[in-house]
């Protein structure tokens, strides 16, 4: 990754852990990540019901707290939804948007993702916008087309400054939770392409500032080679973030 961009190591705990378990893991990460926090950004995304407990465990630590989703309205009659105002109030700094599980299992469209990204920024939350192709799309040679559509739609309505402050995550769907990590070259190829798209749509400064994470079966033994790529600025980690020791090994990666 380029030296000017601060690496981001983000844990996505998905629908795992009770509040007590999440708080315990957060305390372990806090303890173990203390030495890297100046140079690296560490984020935890627990389930909504664990956010309060994790916020308490992280207070004053410098570790960021992310929601895994949000509704784009500030409030309203939307049963079962959580608003950006509520996430902010609970102590969140970031929010994951358009994760492939949301897109695939819960029908989130590119339009919904765009609205959510705008809402997050409007309420002072940094969006982590996920894009990525399915196996069928990759095998039919449509990876770049899919990633281009998802990226452009998500970022279209954002200003240059907003894009510069945002985080994007390239997560090939076929690599999520499967143990099949994209090779560093495959990930770099797509991530360099994404940065070029952003250069075209929002200019060179925004493209240079935007952090682009890789996600999909990131583990302690592959993070180093991934982080050695010019356009990989961090990782969004699912399975390997559920245990303190493996996530802390990832946080302490040595690139190369
Ligand atoms: P994984 O999940 O690390 O378990 O593949 C990544 C993600 O879904 O963000």
Short mmCIF file of C-alpha atoms and ligand atoms in Angstrom, two decimals:
data_model
loop_
_atom_site.label_atom_id
_atom_site.label_comp_id
_atom_site.label_asym_id
_atom_site.label_seq_id
_atom_site.Cartn_x
_atom_site.Cartn_y
_atom_site.Cartn_z
CA UNK A 1 0.00 0.00 0.00
CA UNK A 2 1.05 3.61 -0.45
CA UNK A 3 2.78 5.09 2.57
CA UNK A 4 0.40 8.06 2.87
CA UNK A 5 -2.67 5.93 3.49
CA UNK A 6 -3.10 4.63 7.04
CA UNK A 7 -3.88 0.91 6.93
CA UNK A 8 -7.29 -0.18 8.24
CA UNK A 9 -7.81 -3.57 9.88
CA UNK A 10 -11.52 -4.07 10.39
CA UNK A 11 -13.25 -6.97 12.14
CA UNK A 12 -16.71 -7.93 10.94
CA UNK A 13 -18.25 -10.12 13.62
CA UNK A 14 -21.43 -10.70 11.59
CA UNK A 15 -24.16 -12.52 13.59
CA UNK A 16 -21.77 -13.98 16.15
CA UNK A 17 -21.26 -13.37 19.87
CA UNK A 18 -23.45 -12.26 22.73
CA UNK A 19 -22.83 -8.85 24.25
CA UNK A 20 -20.67 -10.33 27.03
CA UNK A 21 -18.59 -12.34 24.53
CA UNK A 22 -18.22 -9.33 22.25
CA UNK A 23 -17.09 -7.10 25.12
CA UNK A 24 -14.55 -9.69 26.22
CA UNK A 25 -13.11 -9.96 22.70
CA UNK A 26 -13.05 -6.17 22.39
CA UNK A 27 -11.05 -5.91 25.64
CA UNK A 28 -8.56 -8.46 24.35
CA UNK A 29 -8.17 -6.59 21.06
CA UNK A 30 -7.76 -3.32 22.93
CA UNK A 31 -5.00 -4.78 25.05
CA UNK A 32 -3.22 -6.51 22.19
CA UNK A 33 -3.49 -3.77 19.54
CA UNK A 34 -2.32 -0.89 21.72
CA UNK A 35 1.17 -0.79 20.19
CA UNK A 36 0.03 -0.37 16.58
CA UNK A 37 -2.76 2.16 16.89
CA UNK A 38 -0.75 5.24 15.96
CA UNK A 39 0.26 3.72 12.67
CA UNK A 40 -2.77 1.55 11.93
CA UNK A 41 -6.50 1.99 12.27
CA UNK A 42 -8.34 -0.87 13.96
CA UNK A 43 -12.13 -1.18 13.78
CA UNK A 44 -14.61 -3.61 15.30
CA UNK A 45 -18.09 -4.23 13.87
CA UNK A 46 -20.20 -6.18 16.40
CA UNK A 47 -23.90 -6.92 16.03
CA UNK A 48 -26.22 -4.04 16.87
CA UNK A 49 -27.07 -5.56 20.25
CA UNK A 50 -23.41 -5.68 21.28
CA UNK A 51 -22.51 -2.15 20.22
CA UNK A 52 -23.16 -0.61 23.65
CA UNK A 53 -21.06 -3.20 25.47
CA UNK A 54 -18.23 -2.94 22.94
CA UNK A 55 -18.34 0.87 23.04
CA UNK A 56 -17.86 0.64 26.80
CA UNK A 57 -14.98 -1.82 26.42
CA UNK A 58 -13.27 0.43 23.84
CA UNK A 59 -13.79 3.80 25.50
CA UNK A 60 -10.71 5.98 25.13
CA UNK A 61 -8.79 3.28 23.27
CA UNK A 62 -8.61 4.84 19.79
CA UNK A 63 -10.16 1.70 18.27
CA UNK A 64 -13.08 2.50 15.99
CA UNK A 65 -16.56 1.02 16.28
CA UNK A 66 -18.67 0.16 13.26
CA UNK A 67 -22.26 -0.84 12.62
CA UNK A 68 -22.78 -3.66 10.12
CA UNK A 69 -25.66 -1.90 8.34
CA UNK A 70 -27.97 1.09 8.71
CA UNK A 71 -31.19 2.53 7.38
CA UNK A 72 -30.78 5.71 5.35
CA UNK A 73 -33.43 7.70 7.22
CA UNK A 74 -32.60 9.44 10.51
CA UNK A 75 -35.81 8.09 12.08
CA UNK A 76 -39.23 6.83 11.12
CA UNK A 77 -41.68 3.96 10.98
CA UNK A 78 -39.21 1.33 9.77
CA UNK A 79 -39.68 -1.70 11.99
CA UNK A 80 -36.51 -3.62 12.67
CA UNK A 81 -34.15 -0.98 11.26
CA UNK A 82 -31.39 1.08 12.88
CA UNK A 83 -30.65 4.67 11.88
CA UNK A 84 -27.36 6.55 11.48
CA UNK A 85 -28.37 8.80 14.37
CA UNK A 86 -28.71 5.74 16.62
CA UNK A 87 -25.36 4.32 15.55
CA UNK A 88 -23.65 7.63 16.17
CA UNK A 89 -25.38 7.97 19.54
CA UNK A 90 -24.18 4.48 20.52
CA UNK A 91 -20.56 5.46 19.81
CA UNK A 92 -20.03 4.24 16.25
CA UNK A 93 -17.47 5.95 14.07
CA UNK A 94 -17.96 3.76 10.97
CA UNK A 95 -20.58 1.62 9.30
CA UNK A 96 -20.28 -1.27 6.84
CA UNK A 97 -22.53 -0.73 3.84
CA UNK A 98 -23.58 -3.10 1.07
CA UNK A 99 -21.79 -6.17 2.38
CA UNK A 100 -22.34 -9.01 -0.09
CA UNK A 101 -24.44 -10.86 2.50
CA UNK A 102 -26.74 -7.82 2.62
CA UNK A 103 -26.84 -7.62 -1.16
CA UNK A 104 -27.35 -11.35 -1.74
CA UNK A 105 -29.45 -12.48 1.21
CA UNK A 106 -31.40 -9.31 1.99
CA UNK A 107 -31.90 -7.84 -1.46
CA UNK A 108 -29.89 -4.64 -1.08
CA UNK A 109 -29.57 -2.86 -4.39
CA UNK A 110 -26.92 -0.47 -5.68
CA UNK A 111 -29.45 2.34 -5.13
CA UNK A 112 -29.98 1.36 -1.49
CA UNK A 113 -26.21 1.20 -0.98
CA UNK A 114 -25.81 4.70 -2.44
CA UNK A 115 -28.50 6.11 -0.13
CA UNK A 116 -26.91 4.45 2.88
CA UNK A 117 -23.45 5.79 2.05
CA UNK A 118 -24.82 9.32 1.76
CA UNK A 119 -26.76 8.96 5.02
CA UNK A 120 -23.69 7.69 6.88
CA UNK A 121 -21.59 10.64 5.76
CA UNK A 122 -24.39 13.11 6.49
CA UNK A 123 -24.39 11.89 10.09
CA UNK A 124 -20.65 11.83 10.60
CA UNK A 125 -20.09 8.10 10.14
CA UNK A 126 -17.38 6.81 7.81
CA UNK A 127 -18.93 4.34 5.36
CA UNK A 128 -17.09 1.13 4.49
CA UNK A 129 -18.72 0.41 1.15
CA UNK A 130 -18.39 -3.19 -0.04
CA UNK A 131 -18.23 -4.22 -3.68
CA UNK A 132 -17.35 -7.52 -5.32
CA UNK A 133 -18.32 -10.08 -7.92
CA UNK A 134 -19.86 -13.51 -7.49
CA UNK A 135 -18.16 -16.67 -8.75
CA UNK A 136 -20.50 -16.83 -11.76
CA UNK A 137 -19.67 -13.22 -12.62
CA UNK A 138 -15.93 -13.85 -12.37
CA UNK A 139 -16.14 -17.02 -14.42
CA UNK A 140 -18.07 -15.26 -17.14
CA UNK A 141 -15.46 -12.50 -17.32
CA UNK A 142 -17.67 -9.81 -15.82
CA UNK A 143 -15.64 -8.94 -12.70
CA UNK A 144 -14.59 -5.46 -13.80
CA UNK A 145 -18.02 -4.61 -15.17
CA UNK A 146 -19.74 -5.58 -11.88
CA UNK A 147 -17.21 -3.80 -9.70
CA UNK A 148 -17.40 -0.71 -11.91
CA UNK A 149 -21.19 -0.57 -11.68
CA UNK A 150 -21.24 -1.08 -7.90
CA UNK A 151 -18.48 1.45 -7.26
CA UNK A 152 -19.85 4.14 -9.54
CA UNK A 153 -23.38 3.87 -8.20
CA UNK A 154 -22.22 3.95 -4.58
CA UNK A 155 -19.96 6.97 -5.05
CA UNK A 156 -21.80 8.94 -7.72
CA UNK A 157 -23.59 11.35 -5.37
CA UNK A 158 -20.63 11.88 -3.05
CA UNK A 159 -18.38 14.93 -3.12
CA UNK A 160 -14.64 14.70 -3.65
CA UNK A 161 -14.02 15.25 0.07
CA UNK A 162 -16.54 12.59 1.01
CA UNK A 163 -14.89 10.03 -1.27
CA UNK A 164 -11.49 10.92 0.13
CA UNK A 165 -12.80 10.24 3.65
CA UNK A 166 -14.64 7.04 2.78
CA UNK A 167 -13.42 3.45 2.86
CA UNK A 168 -14.14 0.91 0.15
CA UNK A 169 -13.82 -2.84 0.53
CA UNK A 170 -13.30 -5.15 -2.41
CA UNK A 171 -14.72 -8.50 -1.38
CA UNK A 172 -15.02 -11.13 -4.09
CA UNK A 173 -18.11 -13.04 -2.99
CA UNK A 174 -16.53 -16.39 -3.85
CA UNK A 175 -13.75 -15.72 -1.34
CA UNK A 176 -15.95 -14.84 1.64
CA UNK A 177 -16.09 -17.51 4.32
CA UNK A 178 -14.94 -20.13 1.82
CA UNK A 179 -11.25 -20.33 2.65
CA UNK A 180 -10.58 -19.41 -0.99
CA UNK A 181 -8.62 -16.21 -0.76
CA UNK A 182 -8.16 -14.23 -3.94
CA UNK A 183 -4.49 -14.22 -4.85
CA UNK A 184 -2.74 -10.97 -4.03
CA UNK A 185 -2.46 -10.35 -7.80
CA UNK A 186 -6.18 -10.92 -8.37
CA UNK A 187 -7.06 -8.55 -5.54
CA UNK A 188 -4.53 -5.93 -6.64
CA UNK A 189 -5.76 -6.03 -10.22
CA UNK A 190 -9.31 -5.17 -9.17
CA UNK A 191 -8.28 -2.68 -6.50
CA UNK A 192 -6.00 -0.76 -8.88
CA UNK A 193 -8.93 -0.70 -11.32
CA UNK A 194 -11.22 0.72 -8.59
CA UNK A 195 -8.70 3.47 -7.82
CA UNK A 196 -8.58 4.34 -11.52
CA UNK A 197 -12.37 4.58 -11.60
CA UNK A 198 -12.31 6.94 -8.63
CA UNK A 199 -9.58 8.98 -10.27
CA UNK A 200 -11.82 9.39 -13.29
CA UNK A 201 -14.98 10.21 -11.30
CA UNK A 202 -13.64 12.24 -8.36
CA UNK A 203 -10.10 13.24 -9.28
CA UNK A 204 -6.59 12.31 -8.37
CA UNK A 205 -6.57 13.62 -4.78
CA UNK A 206 -9.68 11.65 -3.80
CA UNK A 207 -8.36 8.51 -5.50
CA UNK A 208 -5.03 8.83 -3.71
CA UNK A 209 -6.67 9.33 -0.30
CA UNK A 210 -9.39 6.66 -0.51
CA UNK A 211 -8.57 3.54 1.49
CA UNK A 212 -9.48 0.34 -0.35
CA UNK A 213 -9.59 -2.80 1.81
CA UNK A 214 -9.55 -6.39 0.66
CA UNK A 215 -11.95 -8.87 2.25
CA UNK A 216 -12.50 -12.61 1.80
CA UNK A 217 -10.75 -15.31 3.83
CA UNK A 218 -8.07 -12.98 5.18
CA UNK A 219 -5.95 -14.92 7.67
CA UNK A 220 -2.70 -14.35 9.58
CA UNK A 221 -0.78 -16.23 6.89
CA UNK A 222 -2.01 -14.23 3.88
CA UNK A 223 -2.36 -10.69 5.25
CA UNK A 224 1.33 -9.85 4.69
CA UNK A 225 1.34 -10.55 0.95
CA UNK A 226 -2.00 -8.77 0.52
CA UNK A 227 -0.73 -5.67 2.34
CA UNK A 228 2.37 -5.60 0.17
CA UNK A 229 0.20 -4.66 -2.85
CA UNK A 230 0.13 -1.00 -3.90
CA UNK A 231 -3.66 -0.62 -3.82
CA UNK A 232 -4.55 -2.77 -0.81
CA UNK A 233 -4.83 -0.48 2.19
CA UNK A 234 -6.23 -2.87 4.74
CA UNK A 235 -8.53 -5.79 5.33
CA UNK A 236 -12.12 -6.50 6.28
CA UNK A 237 -11.91 -9.71 8.25
CA UNK A 238 -14.77 -12.07 9.07
CA UNK A 239 -13.96 -15.54 10.42
CA UNK A 240 -10.41 -14.77 11.54
CA UNK A 241 -11.62 -11.78 13.55
CA UNK A 242 -13.70 -13.90 15.92
CA UNK A 243 -10.69 -14.92 18.01
CA UNK A 244 -8.35 -12.40 19.59
CA UNK A 245 -5.15 -14.20 18.68
CA UNK A 246 -5.82 -14.52 14.95
CA UNK A 247 -7.18 -10.98 14.62
CA UNK A 248 -4.23 -9.58 16.57
CA UNK A 249 -1.82 -11.44 14.32
CA UNK A 250 -3.55 -9.80 11.36
CA UNK A 251 -3.37 -6.39 13.02
CA UNK A 252 0.36 -6.92 13.55
CA UNK A 253 1.07 -8.07 9.97
CA UNK A 254 4.42 -7.45 8.37
CA UNK A 255 3.92 -6.60 4.70
CA UNK A 256 5.68 -8.87 2.23
P1 LIG B 1 -14.32 -13.92 5.87
O1 LIG B 1 -15.42 -12.74 5.74
O2 LIG B 1 -13.05 -13.26 6.36
O3 LIG B 1 -14.91 -14.87 6.86
O4 LIG B 1 -14.16 -14.50 4.51
C1 LIG B 1 -15.08 -11.49 5.21
C2 LIG B 1 -16.28 -10.60 5.17
O5 LIG B 1 -17.38 -11.10 4.93
O6 LIG B 1 -16.17 -9.37 5.37
#
